[in-house]
Coordinates of C-alpha atoms in Angstrom, one line a residue:
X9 CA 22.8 -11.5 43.7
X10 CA 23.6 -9.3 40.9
X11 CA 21.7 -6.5 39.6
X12 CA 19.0 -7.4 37.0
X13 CA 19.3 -4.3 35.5
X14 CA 21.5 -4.5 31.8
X15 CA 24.4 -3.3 31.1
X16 CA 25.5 -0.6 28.2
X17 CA 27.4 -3.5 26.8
X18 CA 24.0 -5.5 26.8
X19 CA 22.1 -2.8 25.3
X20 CA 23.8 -2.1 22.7
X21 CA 24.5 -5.4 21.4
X22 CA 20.5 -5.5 21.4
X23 CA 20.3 -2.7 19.6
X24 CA 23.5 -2.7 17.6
X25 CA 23.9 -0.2 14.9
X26 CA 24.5 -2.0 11.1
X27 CA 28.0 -0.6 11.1
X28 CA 28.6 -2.5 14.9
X29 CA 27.1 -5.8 13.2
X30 CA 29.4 -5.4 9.9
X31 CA 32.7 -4.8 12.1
X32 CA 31.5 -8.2 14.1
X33 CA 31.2 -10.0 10.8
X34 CA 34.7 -9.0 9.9
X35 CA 35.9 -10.9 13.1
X36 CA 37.9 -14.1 12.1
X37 CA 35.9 -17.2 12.3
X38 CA 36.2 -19.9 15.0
X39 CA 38.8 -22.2 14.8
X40 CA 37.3 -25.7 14.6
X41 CA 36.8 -28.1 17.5
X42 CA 39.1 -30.0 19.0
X43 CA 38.8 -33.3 19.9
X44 CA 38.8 -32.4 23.5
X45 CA 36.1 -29.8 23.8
X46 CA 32.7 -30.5 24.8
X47 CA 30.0 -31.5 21.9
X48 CA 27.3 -28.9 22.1
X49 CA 24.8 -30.5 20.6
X50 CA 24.7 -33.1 23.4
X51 CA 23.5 -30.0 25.9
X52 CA 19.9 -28.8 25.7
X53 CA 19.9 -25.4 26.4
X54 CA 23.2 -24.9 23.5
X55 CA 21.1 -27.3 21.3
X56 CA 18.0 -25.4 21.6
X57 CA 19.6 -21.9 21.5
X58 CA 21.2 -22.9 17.8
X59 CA 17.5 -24.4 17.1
X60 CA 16.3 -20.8 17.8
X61 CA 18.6 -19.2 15.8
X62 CA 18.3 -21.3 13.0
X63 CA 14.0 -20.4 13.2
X64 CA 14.6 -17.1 14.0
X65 CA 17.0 -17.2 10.4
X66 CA 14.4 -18.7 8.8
X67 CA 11.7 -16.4 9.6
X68 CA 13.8 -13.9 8.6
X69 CA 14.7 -14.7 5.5
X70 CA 10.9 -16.0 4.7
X71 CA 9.7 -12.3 6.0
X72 CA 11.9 -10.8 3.5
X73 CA 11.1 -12.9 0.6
X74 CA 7.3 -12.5 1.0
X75 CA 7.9 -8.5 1.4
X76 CA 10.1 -8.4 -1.4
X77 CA 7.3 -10.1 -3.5
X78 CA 4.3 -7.7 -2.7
X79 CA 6.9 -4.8 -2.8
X80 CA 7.2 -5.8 -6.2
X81 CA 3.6 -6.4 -7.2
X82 CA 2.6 -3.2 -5.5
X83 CA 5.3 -1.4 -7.1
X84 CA 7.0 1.9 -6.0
X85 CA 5.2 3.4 -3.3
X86 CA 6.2 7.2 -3.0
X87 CA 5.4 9.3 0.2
X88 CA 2.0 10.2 0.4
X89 CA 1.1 9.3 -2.6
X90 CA -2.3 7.5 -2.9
X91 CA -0.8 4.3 -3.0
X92 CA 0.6 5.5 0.2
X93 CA -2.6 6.2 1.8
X94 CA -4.0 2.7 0.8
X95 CA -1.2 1.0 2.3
X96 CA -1.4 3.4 5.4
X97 CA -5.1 2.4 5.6
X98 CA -5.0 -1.2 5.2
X99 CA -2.0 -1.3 7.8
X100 CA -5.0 0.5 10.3
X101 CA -7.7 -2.0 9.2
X102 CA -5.4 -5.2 10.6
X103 CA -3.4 -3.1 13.5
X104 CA -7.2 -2.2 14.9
X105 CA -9.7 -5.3 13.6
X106 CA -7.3 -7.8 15.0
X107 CA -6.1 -6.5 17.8
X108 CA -9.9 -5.6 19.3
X109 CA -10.8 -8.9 17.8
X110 CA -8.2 -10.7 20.3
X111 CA -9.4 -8.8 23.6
X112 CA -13.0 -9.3 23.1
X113 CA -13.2 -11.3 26.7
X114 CA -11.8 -8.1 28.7
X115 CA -14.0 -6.1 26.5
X116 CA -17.1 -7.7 27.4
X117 CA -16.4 -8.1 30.7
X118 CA -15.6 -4.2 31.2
X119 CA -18.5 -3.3 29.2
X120 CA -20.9 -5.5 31.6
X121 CA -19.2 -4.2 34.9
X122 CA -19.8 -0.6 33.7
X123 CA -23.2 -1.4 33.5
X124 CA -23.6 -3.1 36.7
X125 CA -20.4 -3.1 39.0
X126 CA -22.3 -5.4 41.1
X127 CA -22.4 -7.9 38.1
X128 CA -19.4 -9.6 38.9
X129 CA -16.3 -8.7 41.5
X130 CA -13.7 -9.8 38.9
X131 CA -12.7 -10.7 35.8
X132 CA -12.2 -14.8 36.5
X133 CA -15.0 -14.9 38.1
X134 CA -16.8 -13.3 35.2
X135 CA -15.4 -15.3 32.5
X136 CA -16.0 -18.6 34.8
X137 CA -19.9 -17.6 34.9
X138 CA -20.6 -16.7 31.6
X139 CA -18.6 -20.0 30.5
X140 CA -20.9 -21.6 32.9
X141 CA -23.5 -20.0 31.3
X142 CA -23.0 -19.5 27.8
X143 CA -20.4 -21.5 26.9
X144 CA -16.8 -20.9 25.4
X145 CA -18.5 -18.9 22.6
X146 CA -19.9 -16.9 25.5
X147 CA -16.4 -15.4 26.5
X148 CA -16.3 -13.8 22.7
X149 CA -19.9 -12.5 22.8
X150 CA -20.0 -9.4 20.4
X151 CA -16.7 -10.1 18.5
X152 CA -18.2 -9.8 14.8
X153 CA -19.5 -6.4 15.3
X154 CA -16.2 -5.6 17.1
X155 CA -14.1 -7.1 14.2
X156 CA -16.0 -5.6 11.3
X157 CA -16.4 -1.9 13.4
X158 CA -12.8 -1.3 14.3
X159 CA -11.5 -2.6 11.0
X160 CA -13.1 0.2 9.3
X161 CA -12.3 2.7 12.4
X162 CA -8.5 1.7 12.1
X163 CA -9.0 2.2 8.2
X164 CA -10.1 5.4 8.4
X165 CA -8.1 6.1 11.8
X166 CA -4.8 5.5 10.6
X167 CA -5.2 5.8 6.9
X168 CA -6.5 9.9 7.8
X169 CA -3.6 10.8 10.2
X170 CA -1.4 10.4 7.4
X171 CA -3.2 12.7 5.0
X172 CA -4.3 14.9 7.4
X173 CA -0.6 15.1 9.0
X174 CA 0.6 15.9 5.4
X175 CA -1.7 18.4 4.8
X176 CA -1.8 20.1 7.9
X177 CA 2.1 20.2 7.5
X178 CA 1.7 21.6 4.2
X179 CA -0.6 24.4 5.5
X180 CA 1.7 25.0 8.1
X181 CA 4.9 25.5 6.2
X182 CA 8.0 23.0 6.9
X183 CA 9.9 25.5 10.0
X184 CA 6.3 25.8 11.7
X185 CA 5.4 22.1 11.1
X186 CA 8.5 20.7 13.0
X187 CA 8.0 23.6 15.6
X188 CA 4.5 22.7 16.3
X189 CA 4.5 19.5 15.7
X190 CA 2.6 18.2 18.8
X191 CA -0.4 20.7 17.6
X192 CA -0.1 18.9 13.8
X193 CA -0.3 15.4 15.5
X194 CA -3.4 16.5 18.0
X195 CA -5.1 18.3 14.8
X196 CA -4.2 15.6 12.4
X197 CA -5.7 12.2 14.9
X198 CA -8.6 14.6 15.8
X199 CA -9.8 15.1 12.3
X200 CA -9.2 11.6 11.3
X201 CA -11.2 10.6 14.4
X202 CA -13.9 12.6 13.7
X203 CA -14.4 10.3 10.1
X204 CA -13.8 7.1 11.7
X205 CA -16.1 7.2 14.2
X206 CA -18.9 7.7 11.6
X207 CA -17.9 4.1 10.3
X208 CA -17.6 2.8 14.0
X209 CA -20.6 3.9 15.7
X210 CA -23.2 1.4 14.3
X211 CA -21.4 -1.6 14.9
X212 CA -20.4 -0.1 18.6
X213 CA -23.9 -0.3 19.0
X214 CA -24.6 -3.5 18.3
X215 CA -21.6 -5.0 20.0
X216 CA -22.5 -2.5 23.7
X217 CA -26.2 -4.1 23.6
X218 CA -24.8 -7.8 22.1
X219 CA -22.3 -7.6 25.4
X220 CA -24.9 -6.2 28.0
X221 CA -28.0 -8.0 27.5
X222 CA -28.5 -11.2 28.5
X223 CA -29.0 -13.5 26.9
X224 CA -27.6 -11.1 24.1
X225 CA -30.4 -9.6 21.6
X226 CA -29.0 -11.1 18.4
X227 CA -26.4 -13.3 17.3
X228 CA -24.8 -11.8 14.3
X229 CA -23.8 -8.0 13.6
X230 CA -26.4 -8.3 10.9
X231 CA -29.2 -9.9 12.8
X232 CA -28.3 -6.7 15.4
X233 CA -28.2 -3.9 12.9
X234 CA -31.5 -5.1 11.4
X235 CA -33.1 -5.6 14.9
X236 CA -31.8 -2.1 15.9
X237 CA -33.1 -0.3 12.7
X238 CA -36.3 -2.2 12.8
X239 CA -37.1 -0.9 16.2
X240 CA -35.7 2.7 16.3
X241 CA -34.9 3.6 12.6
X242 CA -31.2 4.3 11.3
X243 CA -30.8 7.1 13.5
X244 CA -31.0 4.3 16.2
X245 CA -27.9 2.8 14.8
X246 CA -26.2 6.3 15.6
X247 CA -27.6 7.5 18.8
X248 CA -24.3 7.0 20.5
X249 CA -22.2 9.0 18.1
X250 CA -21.9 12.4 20.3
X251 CA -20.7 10.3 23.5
X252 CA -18.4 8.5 20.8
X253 CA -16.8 11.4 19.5
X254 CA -16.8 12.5 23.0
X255 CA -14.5 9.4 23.9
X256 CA -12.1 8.5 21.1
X257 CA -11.5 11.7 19.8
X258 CA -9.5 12.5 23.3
X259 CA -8.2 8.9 23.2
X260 CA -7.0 9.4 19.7
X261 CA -5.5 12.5 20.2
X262 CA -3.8 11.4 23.1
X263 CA -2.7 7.8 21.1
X264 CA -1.4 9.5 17.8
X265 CA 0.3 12.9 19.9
X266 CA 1.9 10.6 22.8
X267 CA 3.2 8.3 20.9
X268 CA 4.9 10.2 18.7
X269 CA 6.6 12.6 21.2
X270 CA 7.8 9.2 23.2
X271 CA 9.3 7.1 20.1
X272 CA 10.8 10.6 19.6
X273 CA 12.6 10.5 23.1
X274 CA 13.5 6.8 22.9
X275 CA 15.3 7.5 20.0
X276 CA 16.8 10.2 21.4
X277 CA 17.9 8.3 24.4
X278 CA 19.4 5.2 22.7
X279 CA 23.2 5.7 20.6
X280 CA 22.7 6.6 16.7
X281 CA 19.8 8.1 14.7
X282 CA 16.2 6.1 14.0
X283 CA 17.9 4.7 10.7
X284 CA 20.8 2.6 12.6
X285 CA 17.8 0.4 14.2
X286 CA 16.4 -2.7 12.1
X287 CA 12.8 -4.3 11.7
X288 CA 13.1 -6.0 15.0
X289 CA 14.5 -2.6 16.9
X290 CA 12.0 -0.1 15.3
X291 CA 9.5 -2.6 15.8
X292 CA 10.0 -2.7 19.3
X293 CA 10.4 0.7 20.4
X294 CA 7.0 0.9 18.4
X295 CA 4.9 -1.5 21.0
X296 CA 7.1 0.6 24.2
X297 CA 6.1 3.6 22.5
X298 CA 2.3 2.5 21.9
X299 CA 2.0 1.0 25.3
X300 CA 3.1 3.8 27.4
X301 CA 0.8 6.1 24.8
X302 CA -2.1 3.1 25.7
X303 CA -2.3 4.1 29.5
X304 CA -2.2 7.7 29.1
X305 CA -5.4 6.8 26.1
X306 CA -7.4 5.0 28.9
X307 CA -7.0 7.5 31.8
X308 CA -8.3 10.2 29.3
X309 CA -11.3 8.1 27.6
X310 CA -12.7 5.8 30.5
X311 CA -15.8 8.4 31.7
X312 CA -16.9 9.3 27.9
X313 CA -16.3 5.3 27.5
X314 CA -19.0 4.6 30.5
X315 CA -21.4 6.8 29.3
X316 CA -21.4 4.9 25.9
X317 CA -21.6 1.8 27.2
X318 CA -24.3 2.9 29.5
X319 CA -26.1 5.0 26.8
X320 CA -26.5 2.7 23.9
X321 CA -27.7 0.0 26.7
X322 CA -30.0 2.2 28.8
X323 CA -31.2 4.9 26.7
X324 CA -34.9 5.3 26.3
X325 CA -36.3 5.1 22.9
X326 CA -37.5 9.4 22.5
X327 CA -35.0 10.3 24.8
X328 CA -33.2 14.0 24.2
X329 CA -29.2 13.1 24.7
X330 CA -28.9 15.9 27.5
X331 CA -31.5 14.7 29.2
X332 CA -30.3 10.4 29.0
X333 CA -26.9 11.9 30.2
X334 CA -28.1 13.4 33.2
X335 CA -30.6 10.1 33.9
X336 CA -27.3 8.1 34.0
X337 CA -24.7 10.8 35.7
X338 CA -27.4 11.3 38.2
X339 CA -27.5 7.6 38.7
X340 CA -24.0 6.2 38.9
X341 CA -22.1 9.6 40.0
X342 CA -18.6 10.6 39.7
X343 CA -16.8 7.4 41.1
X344 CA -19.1 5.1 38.5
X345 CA -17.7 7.1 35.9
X346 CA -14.3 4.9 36.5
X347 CA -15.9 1.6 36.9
X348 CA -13.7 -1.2 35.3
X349 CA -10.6 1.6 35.0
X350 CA -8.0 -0.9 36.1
X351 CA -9.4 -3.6 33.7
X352 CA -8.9 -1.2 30.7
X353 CA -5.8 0.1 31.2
X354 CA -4.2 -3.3 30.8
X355 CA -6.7 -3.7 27.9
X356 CA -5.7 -0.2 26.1
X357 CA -2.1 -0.3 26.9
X358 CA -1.9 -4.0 24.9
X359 CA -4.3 -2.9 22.5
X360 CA -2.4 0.2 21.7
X361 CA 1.0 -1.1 21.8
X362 CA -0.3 -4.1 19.6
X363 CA -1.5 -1.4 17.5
X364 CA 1.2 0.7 16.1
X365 CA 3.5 -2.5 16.4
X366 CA 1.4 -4.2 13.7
X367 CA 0.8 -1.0 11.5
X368 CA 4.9 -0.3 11.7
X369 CA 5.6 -3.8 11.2
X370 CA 3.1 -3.8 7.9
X371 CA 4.9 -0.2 6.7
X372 CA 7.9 -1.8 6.6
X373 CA 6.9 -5.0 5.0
X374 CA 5.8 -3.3 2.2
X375 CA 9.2 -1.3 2.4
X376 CA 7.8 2.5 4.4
X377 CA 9.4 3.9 7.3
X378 CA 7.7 3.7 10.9
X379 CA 6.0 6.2 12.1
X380 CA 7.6 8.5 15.1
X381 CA 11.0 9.6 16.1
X382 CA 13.2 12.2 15.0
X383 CA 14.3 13.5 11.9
X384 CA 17.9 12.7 10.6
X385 CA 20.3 15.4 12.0
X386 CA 20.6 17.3 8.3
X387 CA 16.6 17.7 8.2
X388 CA 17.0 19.0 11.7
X389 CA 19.6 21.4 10.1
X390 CA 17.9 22.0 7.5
X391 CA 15.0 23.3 9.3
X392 CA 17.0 25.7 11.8
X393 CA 18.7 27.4 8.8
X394 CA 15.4 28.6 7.2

């Protein structure tokens, strides 16, 4: 058997350069069939392979059509302009709302086992007794206040780096910008962190307590909120903030910094510069680039992430922070601060790579360039003369 590994040939017809695909348009066309070769139509796979292409065509041309259109009604959009930011932060609200929306079941489940590892032993076995259970709608408990919190996180998450990575840059000067540019990207997710787990944190709290009570203490995000500020106040709806800072603002420095510096090496592995790739390329290396980032996010999060969980479902009402920390450390010790580690690495890494392929994928729909990867070669130039 041959090896399954692809060749150079392979590769770069997959990621062929626009010059590559122009010189194989200049080929001479197929002679017609003769009489004597085979009908292709009458064999599936052929038949279904032109079916695909055809599809494929057609999305295509429909993508470009529709982006064309809100190009058009949104009008020039110039480099961090404020139109810029808005797309930038409308991109983050679907890349994050939808993509946390979709893995609510793995969610809950990790959030539950951090709270009791004993609960369940896996996740089928979870998901068949709370179907059991709860029902269907069971396997999604807590995805309103996870859809309307990380909407407005991935607003403010990805709609910040971009200002903040332009002004830091600014600050910086453009030599010491591109020589410290892993410190811009940590500085730059950090600070827009910081803001967008302000707009988080209340619905965190009502999805951690929706997810590990049961049967869950409200319904609705709203019905949660007003149960949680009727009780303990709105400070309650924030008592988890320090332990949330303390968890995404590592995971997002980690997300943001990683990802940039590995899109940067893919590029600089494959033939050609960032700007020979198309949509489907960029778009790509994007999810690679955010998956491999996703992993690194989860191994550096996952204790702060217990402690949340565990805080906004165990904390006493009156309870100082240091001392509900220690309670729970105390408690569960330093192996339960990895409890359900395996579960969200696949969940982060898919999440993540979901991510930045859905906010790349909306920059260039409304005609932006991805994020990552390295300058053209004349920037790079540009930069070592000065």
């Amino acid at each position: 058997m041959g090896l399954t590994i692809p060749s150079q040939e392979a590769l770069r017809n997959a990621f062929g350069s626009p010059a590559s695909l122009a010189m194989q348009k200049q080929q001479p066309a197929q002679p017609p069939r003769t009489k004597y070769q085979a009908r292709q139509e009458l064999y599936g796979t052929w038949s279904a392979s032109d079916k695909a292409h055809q599809l494929s065509d057609a999305a295509i041309k429909e993508f470009d059509k529709a982006s064309h259109a809100a190009q058009a009604k949104a009008g020039a959009i110039e480099l961090y302009s404020p139109k810029y930011y808005a797309a930038c932060t409308f991109g983050g609200l679907l890349a994050c709302g939808l993509t946390h929306t979709a893995v609510t079941p793995l969610d809950l489940v990790k959030c539950r086992r951090q709270v009791d590892a004993k609960m369940y032993k896996g996740n089928f076995e979870a998901w068949g007794k709370i179907s059991r259970a709860e029902g269907f709608r069971g396997i999604y408990t807590g995805w309103g206040p996870t859809f309307w919190g990380y909407s407005a996180q991935g607003a403010v998450k990805y709609g910040g780096y971009e200002f903040f990575k332009h002004f830091y840059s600014d600050l910086a000067g453009e030599e010491n910008a591109y020589k410290y540019k892993t410190w811009l990207y940590l500085s730059a997710s950090a600070s827009a962190e910081f803001f967008a787990d302000i707009a988080l944190c209340p619905f965190e709290a009502v999805k951690v307590r929706m997810q590990t009570t049961i049967p869950p203490f409200a319904k609705t995000t709203l019905g949660g909120i007003n149960t949680i500020t009727g009780k303990e106040g709105f400070a309650g709806l924030y008592k988890g903030l320090y332990p949330l800072w303390g968890r995404q603002i590592p995971y997002t420095m980690m997300k943001f910094a990683s990802f940039e510096t590995i899109v940067e090496m893919i590029y600089g592995y494959l033939p050609g510069t960032k700007q020979d790739y198309g949509k489907g390329a960029q778009t790509a290396v994007s999810f690679t680039g955010g998956y491999m980032a996703g992993i690194l996010c989860a191994i550096v999060s996952h204790p702060a992430d217990v402690m949340v969980s565990k805080l906004n479902a165990n904390r006493q009402p009156g309870e100082a922070f240091g001392a509900a920390m220690g309670r729970i450390y105390k408690d569960i010790g330093f192996g339960g601060l990895w409890n359900g580690l395996p579960v969200r690495i696949v969940m982060i890494g898919t999440l993540t790579g979901l991510q930045w392929m859905i906010y790349d994928y909306f920059k260039i729909f409304m005609g932006l360039p991805t994020t990552g990867g390295a300058p053209p070669p004349a920037e790079k130039a540009a930069v070592a003369d000065h």
